Amino acid sequence: PARVLERMKRILEKRHEGVLFWEQLSIARMAREARLPLLLVHDADDREIPFSHALAIQNEAPGCELVQTQGLGHHKILRNGKVAQQVVNFLKSRPAGNHS
C-alpha cells in the first residue's frame, strides 16, 4: 500500500541520510556491495515484483543463492513451511559472526 511505501521511504532516507536517495535505491547494488552470504527466495508467479528482478540481484551478488518457488506469489511465500525451512537451513549453515 502507498502509505506503507511512504513510511518505508522515510525510514530508509532517515537511516541513510546523505548517503541514500530513494531514486537511487538499487537492491542489486546493495547486495553486491554488502559482500555477505545472501539467500534470495522469489516466486516465479510474483505479480508485484517480476522474477527478472531476482535474477538481476543474483547476477550482481557473488555467491547469492536463489531459491525459485512456484505458485506462492508475493505474500504466500512468507508463510510457506518449505520456504521457512530453507531459510532456517541457510542460516544454520553459516557460523555465527562469519560474514564471508
PDB file of N, CA and C in Angstrom, residues 12-98:
ATOM      1  N   LEU A  12      14.037   4.692   5.560  1.00  0.00           N
ATOM      2  CA  LEU A  12      15.306   4.454   4.866  1.00  0.00           C
ATOM      3  C   LEU A  12      16.064   5.759   4.622  1.00  0.00           C
ATOM      4  N   GLU A  13      15.353   6.792   4.214  1.00  0.00           N
ATOM      5  CA  GLU A  13      16.017   8.066   3.956  1.00  0.00           C
ATOM      6  C   GLU A  13      16.602   8.658   5.237  1.00  0.00           C
ATOM      7  N   LYS A  14      15.899   8.494   6.353  1.00  0.00           N
ATOM      8  CA  LYS A  14      16.417   8.990   7.629  1.00  0.00           C
ATOM      9  C   LYS A  14      17.639   8.185   8.060  1.00  0.00           C
ATOM     10  N   ARG A  15      17.553   6.859   7.928  1.00  0.00           N
ATOM     11  CA  ARG A  15      18.649   5.978   8.339  1.00  0.00           C
ATOM     12  C   ARG A  15      19.895   6.219   7.494  1.00  0.00           C
ATOM     13  N   HIS A  16      19.713   6.527   6.226  1.00  0.00           N
ATOM     14  CA  HIS A  16      20.846   6.681   5.308  1.00  0.00           C
ATOM     15  C   HIS A  16      20.975   8.124   4.826  1.00  0.00           C
ATOM     16  N   GLU A  17      20.651   9.057   5.698  1.00  0.00           N
ATOM     17  CA  GLU A  17      20.658  10.476   5.353  1.00  0.00           C
ATOM     18  C   GLU A  17      21.992  10.883   4.729  1.00  0.00           C
ATOM     19  N   GLY A  18      21.894  11.525   3.585  1.00  0.00           N
ATOM     20  CA  GLY A  18      23.089  11.991   2.898  1.00  0.00           C
ATOM     21  C   GLY A  18      23.800  10.904   2.112  1.00  0.00           C
ATOM     22  N   VAL A  19      23.357   9.670   2.243  1.00  0.00           N
ATOM     23  CA  VAL A  19      24.019   8.565   1.557  1.00  0.00           C
ATOM     24  C   VAL A  19      23.088   7.941   0.528  1.00  0.00           C
ATOM     25  N   LEU A  20      21.850   7.791   0.881  1.00  0.00           N
ATOM     26  CA  LEU A  20      20.907   7.077   0.036  1.00  0.00           C
ATOM     27  C   LEU A  20      19.729   7.970  -0.329  1.00  0.00           C
ATOM     28  N   PHE A  21      19.471   8.084  -1.583  1.00  0.00           N
ATOM     29  CA  PHE A  21      18.291   8.788  -2.065  1.00  0.00           C
ATOM     30  C   PHE A  21      17.385   7.740  -2.704  1.00  0.00           C
ATOM     31  N   TRP A  22      16.105   7.836  -2.415  1.00  0.00           N
ATOM     32  CA  TRP A  22      15.149   6.814  -2.840  1.00  0.00           C
ATOM     33  C   TRP A  22      15.263   6.505  -4.331  1.00  0.00           C
ATOM     34  N   GLU A  23      15.435   7.510  -5.143  1.00  0.00           N
ATOM     35  CA  GLU A  23      15.501   7.308  -6.591  1.00  0.00           C
ATOM     36  C   GLU A  23      16.724   6.491  -7.002  1.00  0.00           C
ATOM     37  N   GLN A  24      17.732   6.445  -6.132  1.00  0.00           N
ATOM     38  CA  GLN A  24      18.958   5.714  -6.442  1.00  0.00           C
ATOM     39  C   GLN A  24      18.986   4.324  -5.810  1.00  0.00           C
ATOM     40  N   LEU A  25      17.920   3.965  -5.106  1.00  0.00           N
ATOM     41  CA  LEU A  25      17.888   2.689  -4.406  1.00  0.00           C
ATOM     42  C   LEU A  25      17.992   1.536  -5.400  1.00  0.00           C
ATOM     43  N   SER A  26      18.959   0.702  -5.198  1.00  0.00           N
ATOM     44  CA  SER A  26      19.158  -0.474  -6.042  1.00  0.00           C
ATOM     45  C   SER A  26      19.470  -1.657  -5.135  1.00  0.00           C
ATOM     46  N   ILE A  27      18.530  -2.569  -5.023  1.00  0.00           N
ATOM     47  CA  ILE A  27      18.738  -3.752  -4.200  1.00  0.00           C
ATOM     48  C   ILE A  27      19.898  -4.574  -4.763  1.00  0.00           C
ATOM     49  N   ALA A  28      20.001  -4.648  -6.085  1.00  0.00           N
ATOM     50  CA  ALA A  28      21.102  -5.397  -6.702  1.00  0.00           C
ATOM     51  C   ALA A  28      22.443  -4.801  -6.295  1.00  0.00           C
ATOM     52  N   ARG A  29      22.556  -3.480  -6.339  1.00  0.00           N
ATOM     53  CA  ARG A  29      23.816  -2.824  -5.942  1.00  0.00           C
ATOM     54  C   ARG A  29      24.093  -3.042  -4.464  1.00  0.00           C
ATOM     55  N   MET A  30      23.068  -2.918  -3.627  1.00  0.00           N
ATOM     56  CA  MET A  30      23.258  -3.128  -2.196  1.00  0.00           C
ATOM     57  C   MET A  30      23.727  -4.549  -1.916  1.00  0.00           C
ATOM     58  N   ALA A  31      23.171  -5.521  -2.612  1.00  0.00           N
ATOM     59  CA  ALA A  31      23.566  -6.918  -2.429  1.00  0.00           C
ATOM     60  C   ALA A  31      25.019  -7.123  -2.832  1.00  0.00           C
ATOM     61  N   ARG A  32      25.420  -6.505  -3.941  1.00  0.00           N
ATOM     62  CA  ARG A  32      26.807  -6.630  -4.422  1.00  0.00           C
ATOM     63  C   ARG A  32      27.780  -6.003  -3.424  1.00  0.00           C
ATOM     64  N   GLU A  33      27.441  -4.835  -2.928  1.00  0.00           N
ATOM     65  CA  GLU A  33      28.343  -4.115  -2.047  1.00  0.00           C
ATOM     66  C   GLU A  33      28.390  -4.691  -0.634  1.00  0.00           C
ATOM     67  N   ALA A  34      27.357  -5.388  -0.215  1.00  0.00           N
ATOM     68  CA  ALA A  34      27.308  -5.943   1.143  1.00  0.00           C
ATOM     69  C   ALA A  34      28.333  -7.057   1.326  1.00  0.00           C
ATOM     70  N   ARG A  35      28.601  -7.815   0.289  1.00  0.00           N
ATOM     71  CA  ARG A  35      29.556  -8.928   0.337  1.00  0.00           C
ATOM     72  C   ARG A  35      29.256  -9.883   1.496  1.00  0.00           C
ATOM     73  N   LEU A  36      27.991 -10.194   1.679  1.00  0.00           N
ATOM     74  CA  LEU A  36      27.535 -11.118   2.715  1.00  0.00           C
ATOM     75  C   LEU A  36      26.860 -12.313   2.056  1.00  0.00           C
ATOM     76  N   PRO A  37      26.822 -13.432   2.745  1.00  0.00           N
ATOM     77  CA  PRO A  37      26.052 -14.559   2.207  1.00  0.00           C
ATOM     78  C   PRO A  37      24.606 -14.105   2.013  1.00  0.00           C
ATOM     79  N   LEU A  38      24.037 -14.445   0.898  1.00  0.00           N
ATOM     80  CA  LEU A  38      22.699 -13.972   0.572  1.00  0.00           C
ATOM     81  C   LEU A  38      21.838 -15.117   0.070  1.00  0.00           C
ATOM     82  N   LEU A  39      20.701 -15.276   0.701  1.00  0.00           N
ATOM     83  CA  LEU A  39      19.690 -16.219   0.239  1.00  0.00           C
ATOM     84  C   LEU A  39      18.533 -15.388  -0.283  1.00  0.00           C
ATOM     85  N   LEU A  40      18.194 -15.604  -1.526  1.00  0.00           N
ATOM     86  CA  LEU A  40      17.112 -14.870  -2.168  1.00  0.00           C
ATOM     87  C   LEU A  40      16.029 -15.872  -2.536  1.00  0.00           C
ATOM     88  N   VAL A  41      14.835 -15.671  -2.006  1.00  0.00           N
ATOM     89  CA  VAL A  41      13.704 -16.541  -2.295  1.00  0.00           C
ATOM     90  C   VAL A  41      12.685 -15.710  -3.056  1.00  0.00           C
ATOM     91  N   HIS A  42      12.330 -16.151  -4.250  1.00  0.00           N
ATOM     92  CA  HIS A  42      11.414 -15.373  -5.089  1.00  0.00           C
ATOM     93  C   HIS A  42      10.514 -16.332  -5.846  1.00  0.00           C
ATOM     94  N   ASP A  43       9.253 -15.965  -5.942  1.00  0.00           N
ATOM     95  CA  ASP A  43       8.293 -16.809  -6.641  1.00  0.00           C
ATOM     96  C   ASP A  43       8.170 -16.387  -8.102  1.00  0.00           C
ATOM     97  N   ALA A  44       8.153 -17.373  -8.964  1.00  0.00           N
ATOM     98  CA  ALA A  44       8.032 -17.106 -10.404  1.00  0.00           C
ATOM     99  C   ALA A  44       6.705 -16.447 -10.742  1.00  0.00           C
ATOM    100  N   ASP A  45       5.688 -16.632  -9.887  1.00  0.00           N
ATOM    101  CA  ASP A  45       4.357 -16.075 -10.141  1.00  0.00           C
ATOM    102  C   ASP A  45       4.107 -14.766  -9.383  1.00  0.00           C
ATOM    103  N   ASP A  46       5.150 -14.135  -8.857  1.00  0.00           N
ATOM    104  CA  ASP A  46       5.001 -12.876  -8.127  1.00  0.00           C
ATOM    105  C   ASP A  46       4.504 -11.808  -9.097  1.00  0.00           C
ATOM    106  N   ARG A  47       3.332 -11.255  -8.825  1.00  0.00           N
ATOM    107  CA  ARG A  47       2.751 -10.224  -9.692  1.00  0.00           C
ATOM    108  C   ARG A  47       3.202  -8.824  -9.307  1.00  0.00           C
ATOM    109  N   GLU A  48       3.804  -8.686  -8.128  1.00  0.00           N
ATOM    110  CA  GLU A  48       4.230  -7.362  -7.669  1.00  0.00           C
ATOM    111  C   GLU A  48       5.665  -7.042  -8.065  1.00  0.00           C
ATOM    112  N   ILE A  49       6.530  -8.045  -8.006  1.00  0.00           N
ATOM    113  CA  ILE A  49       7.934  -7.854  -8.379  1.00  0.00           C
ATOM    114  C   ILE A  49       8.306  -8.982  -9.342  1.00  0.00           C
ATOM    115  N   PRO A  50       8.634  -8.649 -10.572  1.00  0.00           N
ATOM    116  CA  PRO A  50       8.939  -9.679 -11.567  1.00  0.00           C
ATOM    117  C   PRO A  50      10.144 -10.544 -11.164  1.00  0.00           C
ATOM    118  N   PHE A  51      10.104 -11.799 -11.546  1.00  0.00           N
ATOM    119  CA  PHE A  51      11.198 -12.722 -11.243  1.00  0.00           C
ATOM    120  C   PHE A  51      12.511 -12.239 -11.842  1.00  0.00           C
ATOM    121  N   SER A  52      12.439 -11.478 -12.913  1.00  0.00           N
ATOM    122  CA  SER A  52      13.666 -10.949 -13.532  1.00  0.00           C
ATOM    123  C   SER A  52      14.460 -10.091 -12.551  1.00  0.00           C
ATOM    124  N   HIS A  53      13.788  -9.481 -11.576  1.00  0.00           N
ATOM    125  CA  HIS A  53      14.493  -8.695 -10.562  1.00  0.00           C
ATOM    126  C   HIS A  53      15.365  -9.600  -9.694  1.00  0.00           C
ATOM    127  N   ALA A  54      14.859 -10.785  -9.369  1.00  0.00           N
ATOM    128  CA  ALA A  54      15.652 -11.738  -8.583  1.00  0.00           C
ATOM    129  C   ALA A  54      16.882 -12.172  -9.366  1.00  0.00           C
ATOM    130  N   LEU A  55      16.708 -12.392 -10.650  1.00  0.00           N
ATOM    131  CA  LEU A  55      17.845 -12.792 -11.490  1.00  0.00           C
ATOM    132  C   LEU A  55      18.887 -11.676 -11.564  1.00  0.00           C
ATOM    133  N   ALA A  56      18.429 -10.431 -11.623  1.00  0.00           N
ATOM    134  CA  ALA A  56      19.359  -9.297 -11.658  1.00  0.00           C
ATOM    135  C   ALA A  56      20.157  -9.208 -10.358  1.00  0.00           C
ATOM    136  N   ILE A  57      19.485  -9.434  -9.228  1.00  0.00           N
ATOM    137  CA  ILE A  57      20.176  -9.417  -7.941  1.00  0.00           C
ATOM    138  C   ILE A  57      21.187 -10.547  -7.884  1.00  0.00           C
ATOM    139  N   GLN A  58      20.784 -11.728  -8.320  1.00  0.00           N
ATOM    140  CA  GLN A  58      21.687 -12.880  -8.318  1.00  0.00           C
ATOM    141  C   GLN A  58      22.920 -12.613  -9.175  1.00  0.00           C
ATOM    142  N   ASN A  59      22.734 -11.967 -10.311  1.00  0.00           N
ATOM    143  CA  ASN A  59      23.862 -11.652 -11.198  1.00  0.00           C
ATOM    144  C   ASN A  59      24.823 -10.649 -10.569  1.00  0.00           C
ATOM    145  N   GLU A  60      24.320  -9.765  -9.730  1.00  0.00           N
ATOM    146  CA  GLU A  60      25.143  -8.732  -9.105  1.00  0.00           C
ATOM    147  C   GLU A  60      25.862  -9.198  -7.853  1.00  0.00           C
ATOM    148  N   ALA A  61      25.293 -10.173  -7.158  1.00  0.00           N
ATOM    149  CA  ALA A  61      25.822 -10.573  -5.857  1.00  0.00           C
ATOM    150  C   ALA A  61      26.556 -11.906  -5.959  1.00  0.00           C
ATOM    151  N   PRO A  62      27.876 -11.887  -5.891  1.00  0.00           N
ATOM    152  CA  PRO A  62      28.633 -13.133  -5.959  1.00  0.00           C
ATOM    153  C   PRO A  62      28.212 -14.091  -4.840  1.00  0.00           C
ATOM    154  N   GLY A  63      27.960 -15.317  -5.196  1.00  0.00           N
ATOM    155  CA  GLY A  63      27.608 -16.313  -4.196  1.00  0.00           C
ATOM    156  C   GLY A  63      26.165 -16.268  -3.733  1.00  0.00           C
ATOM    157  N   CYS A  64      25.347 -15.450  -4.349  1.00  0.00           N
ATOM    158  CA  CYS A  64      23.938 -15.365  -3.979  1.00  0.00           C
ATOM    159  C   CYS A  64      23.245 -16.684  -4.313  1.00  0.00           C
ATOM    160  N   GLU A  65      22.549 -17.217  -3.330  1.00  0.00           N
ATOM    161  CA  GLU A  65      21.794 -18.453  -3.526  1.00  0.00           C
ATOM    162  C   GLU A  65      20.339 -18.077  -3.807  1.00  0.00           C
ATOM    163  N   LEU A  66      19.847 -18.439  -4.977  1.00  0.00           N
ATOM    164  CA  LEU A  66      18.485 -18.107  -5.377  1.00  0.00           C
ATOM    165  C   LEU A  66      17.611 -19.355  -5.307  1.00  0.00           C
ATOM    166  N   VAL A  67      16.516 -19.236  -4.566  1.00  0.00           N
ATOM    167  CA  VAL A  67      15.522 -20.301  -4.482  1.00  0.00           C
ATOM    168  C   VAL A  67      14.282 -19.796  -5.208  1.00  0.00           C
ATOM    169  N   GLN A  68      13.910 -20.497  -6.257  1.00  0.00           N
ATOM    170  CA  GLN A  68      12.716 -20.126  -7.014  1.00  0.00           C
ATOM    171  C   GLN A  68      11.548 -20.996  -6.561  1.00  0.00           C
ATOM    172  N   THR A  69      10.456 -20.344  -6.200  1.00  0.00           N
ATOM    173  CA  THR A  69       9.251 -21.081  -5.845  1.00  0.00           C
ATOM    174  C   THR A  69       8.231 -20.887  -6.959  1.00  0.00           C
ATOM    175  N   GLN A  70       7.171 -21.663  -6.892  1.00  0.00           N
ATOM    176  CA  GLN A  70       6.129 -21.601  -7.914  1.00  0.00           C
ATOM    177  C   GLN A  70       4.767 -21.625  -7.235  1.00  0.00           C
ATOM    178  N   GLY A  71       3.895 -20.699  -7.607  1.00  0.00           N
ATOM    179  CA  GLY A  71       2.527 -20.701  -7.127  1.00  0.00           C
ATOM    180  C   GLY A  71       2.306 -20.026  -5.785  1.00  0.00           C
ATOM    181  N   LEU A  72       3.321 -19.393  -5.229  1.00  0.00           N
ATOM    182  CA  LEU A  72       3.172 -18.747  -3.921  1.00  0.00           C
ATOM    183  C   LEU A  72       2.965 -17.237  -4.029  1.00  0.00           C
ATOM    184  N   GLY A  73       3.279 -16.667  -5.162  1.00  0.00           N
ATOM    185  CA  GLY A  73       3.106 -15.232  -5.340  1.00  0.00           C
ATOM    186  C   GLY A  73       3.995 -14.424  -4.419  1.00  0.00           C
ATOM    187  N   HIS A  74       3.529 -13.222  -4.107  1.00  0.00           N
ATOM    188  CA  HIS A  74       4.340 -12.278  -3.324  1.00  0.00           C
ATOM    189  C   HIS A  74       4.139 -12.435  -1.815  1.00  0.00           C
ATOM    190  N   HIS A  75       2.992 -12.931  -1.398  1.00  0.00           N
ATOM    191  CA  HIS A  75       2.683 -12.975   0.031  1.00  0.00           C
ATOM    192  C   HIS A  75       2.693 -14.377   0.641  1.00  0.00           C
ATOM    193  N   LYS A  76       2.188 -15.367  -0.059  1.00  0.00           N
ATOM    194  CA  LYS A  76       2.133 -16.723   0.497  1.00  0.00           C
ATOM    195  C   LYS A  76       3.519 -17.291   0.759  1.00  0.00           C
ATOM    196  N   ILE A  77       4.498 -16.768   0.062  1.00  0.00           N
ATOM    197  CA  ILE A  77       5.879 -17.242   0.213  1.00  0.00           C
ATOM    198  C   ILE A  77       6.359 -17.076   1.657  1.00  0.00           C
ATOM    199  N   LEU A  78       5.849 -16.042   2.343  1.00  0.00           N
ATOM    200  CA  LEU A  78       6.270 -15.756   3.717  1.00  0.00           C
ATOM    201  C   LEU A  78       5.739 -16.764   4.724  1.00  0.00           C
ATOM    202  N   ARG A  79       4.658 -17.451   4.374  1.00  0.00           N
ATOM    203  CA  ARG A  79       4.037 -18.395   5.301  1.00  0.00           C
ATOM    204  C   ARG A  79       4.225 -19.847   4.885  1.00  0.00           C
ATOM    205  N   ASN A  80       5.021 -20.083   3.878  1.00  0.00           N
ATOM    206  CA  ASN A  80       5.224 -21.428   3.375  1.00  0.00           C
ATOM    207  C   ASN A  80       6.254 -22.170   4.225  1.00  0.00           C
ATOM    208  N   GLY A  81       5.871 -23.326   4.756  1.00  0.00           N
ATOM    209  CA  GLY A  81       6.752 -24.093   5.627  1.00  0.00           C
ATOM    210  C   GLY A  81       8.038 -24.540   4.955  1.00  0.00           C
ATOM    211  N   LYS A  82       7.952 -24.941   3.699  1.00  0.00           N
ATOM    212  CA  LYS A  82       9.148 -25.396   2.978  1.00  0.00           C
ATOM    213  C   LYS A  82      10.139 -24.234   2.803  1.00  0.00           C
ATOM    214  N   VAL A  83       9.620 -23.070   2.485  1.00  0.00           N
ATOM    215  CA  VAL A  83      10.476 -21.887   2.341  1.00  0.00           C
ATOM    216  C   VAL A  83      11.106 -21.542   3.688  1.00  0.00           C
ATOM    217  N   ALA A  84      10.304 -21.553   4.741  1.00  0.00           N
ATOM    218  CA  ALA A  84      10.822 -21.252   6.074  1.00  0.00           C
ATOM    219  C   ALA A  84      11.953 -22.202   6.444  1.00  0.00           C
ATOM    220  N   GLN A  85      11.793 -23.480   6.126  1.00  0.00           N
ATOM    221  CA  GLN A  85      12.834 -24.462   6.437  1.00  0.00           C
ATOM    222  C   GLN A  85      14.102 -24.194   5.640  1.00  0.00           C
ATOM    223  N   GLN A  86      13.955 -23.767   4.379  1.00  0.00           N
ATOM    224  CA  GLN A  86      15.129 -23.433   3.569  1.00  0.00           C
ATOM    225  C   GLN A  86      15.882 -22.238   4.165  1.00  0.00           C
ATOM    226  N   VAL A  87      15.139 -21.272   4.675  1.00  0.00           N
ATOM    227  CA  VAL A  87      15.764 -20.105   5.303  1.00  0.00           C
ATOM    228  C   VAL A  87      16.500 -20.533   6.573  1.00  0.00           C
ATOM    229  N   VAL A  88      15.857 -21.358   7.386  1.00  0.00           N
ATOM    230  CA  VAL A  88      16.482 -21.861   8.612  1.00  0.00           C
ATOM    231  C   VAL A  88      17.756 -22.636   8.271  1.00  0.00           C
ATOM    232  N   ASN A  89      17.689 -23.498   7.285  1.00  0.00           N
ATOM    233  CA  ASN A  89      18.861 -24.283   6.882  1.00  0.00           C
ATOM    234  C   ASN A  89      19.995 -23.374   6.410  1.00  0.00           C
ATOM    235  N   PHE A  90      19.652 -22.333   5.659  1.00  0.00           N
ATOM    236  CA  PHE A  90      20.656 -21.384   5.190  1.00  0.00           C
ATOM    237  C   PHE A  90      21.329 -20.698   6.370  1.00  0.00           C
ATOM    238  N   LEU A  91      20.521 -20.241   7.329  1.00  0.00           N
ATOM    239  CA  LEU A  91      21.076 -19.564   8.496  1.00  0.00           C
ATOM    240  C   LEU A  91      21.928 -20.497   9.352  1.00  0.00           C
ATOM    241  N   LYS A  92      21.489 -21.727   9.513  1.00  0.00           N
ATOM    242  CA  LYS A  92      22.253 -22.699  10.297  1.00  0.00           C
ATOM    243  C   LYS A  92      23.579 -23.060   9.640  1.00  0.00           C
ATOM    244  N   SER A  93      23.634 -22.959   8.340  1.00  0.00           N
ATOM    245  CA  SER A  93      24.865 -23.330   7.621  1.00  0.00           C
ATOM    246  C   SER A  93      25.937 -22.263   7.709  1.00  0.00           C
ATOM    247  N   ARG A  94      25.598 -21.113   8.273  1.00  0.00           N
ATOM    248  CA  ARG A  94      26.551 -20.013   8.417  1.00  0.00           C
ATOM    249  C   ARG A  94      27.005 -19.919   9.873  1.00  0.00           C
ATOM    250  N   PRO A  95      28.296 -20.025  10.123  1.00  0.00           N
ATOM    251  CA  PRO A  95      28.771 -19.863  11.507  1.00  0.00           C
ATOM    252  C   PRO A  95      28.430 -18.482  12.034  1.00  0.00           C
ATOM    253  N   ALA A  96      28.079 -18.404  13.294  1.00  0.00           N
ATOM    254  CA  ALA A  96      27.740 -17.127  13.922  1.00  0.00           C
ATOM    255  C   ALA A  96      28.921 -16.160  13.784  1.00  0.00           C
ATOM    256  N   GLY A  97      28.620 -14.952  13.354  1.00  0.00           N
ATOM    257  CA  GLY A  97      29.662 -13.936  13.246  1.00  0.00           C
ATOM    258  C   GLY A  97      30.520 -14.040  11.997  1.00  0.00           C
ATOM    259  N   ASN A  98      30.307 -15.069  11.191  1.00  0.00           N
ATOM    260  CA  ASN A  98      31.103 -15.228   9.961  1.00  0.00           C
ATOM    261  C   ASN A  98      30.308 -14.685   8.790  1.00  0.00           C
TER     262      ASN A  98
END
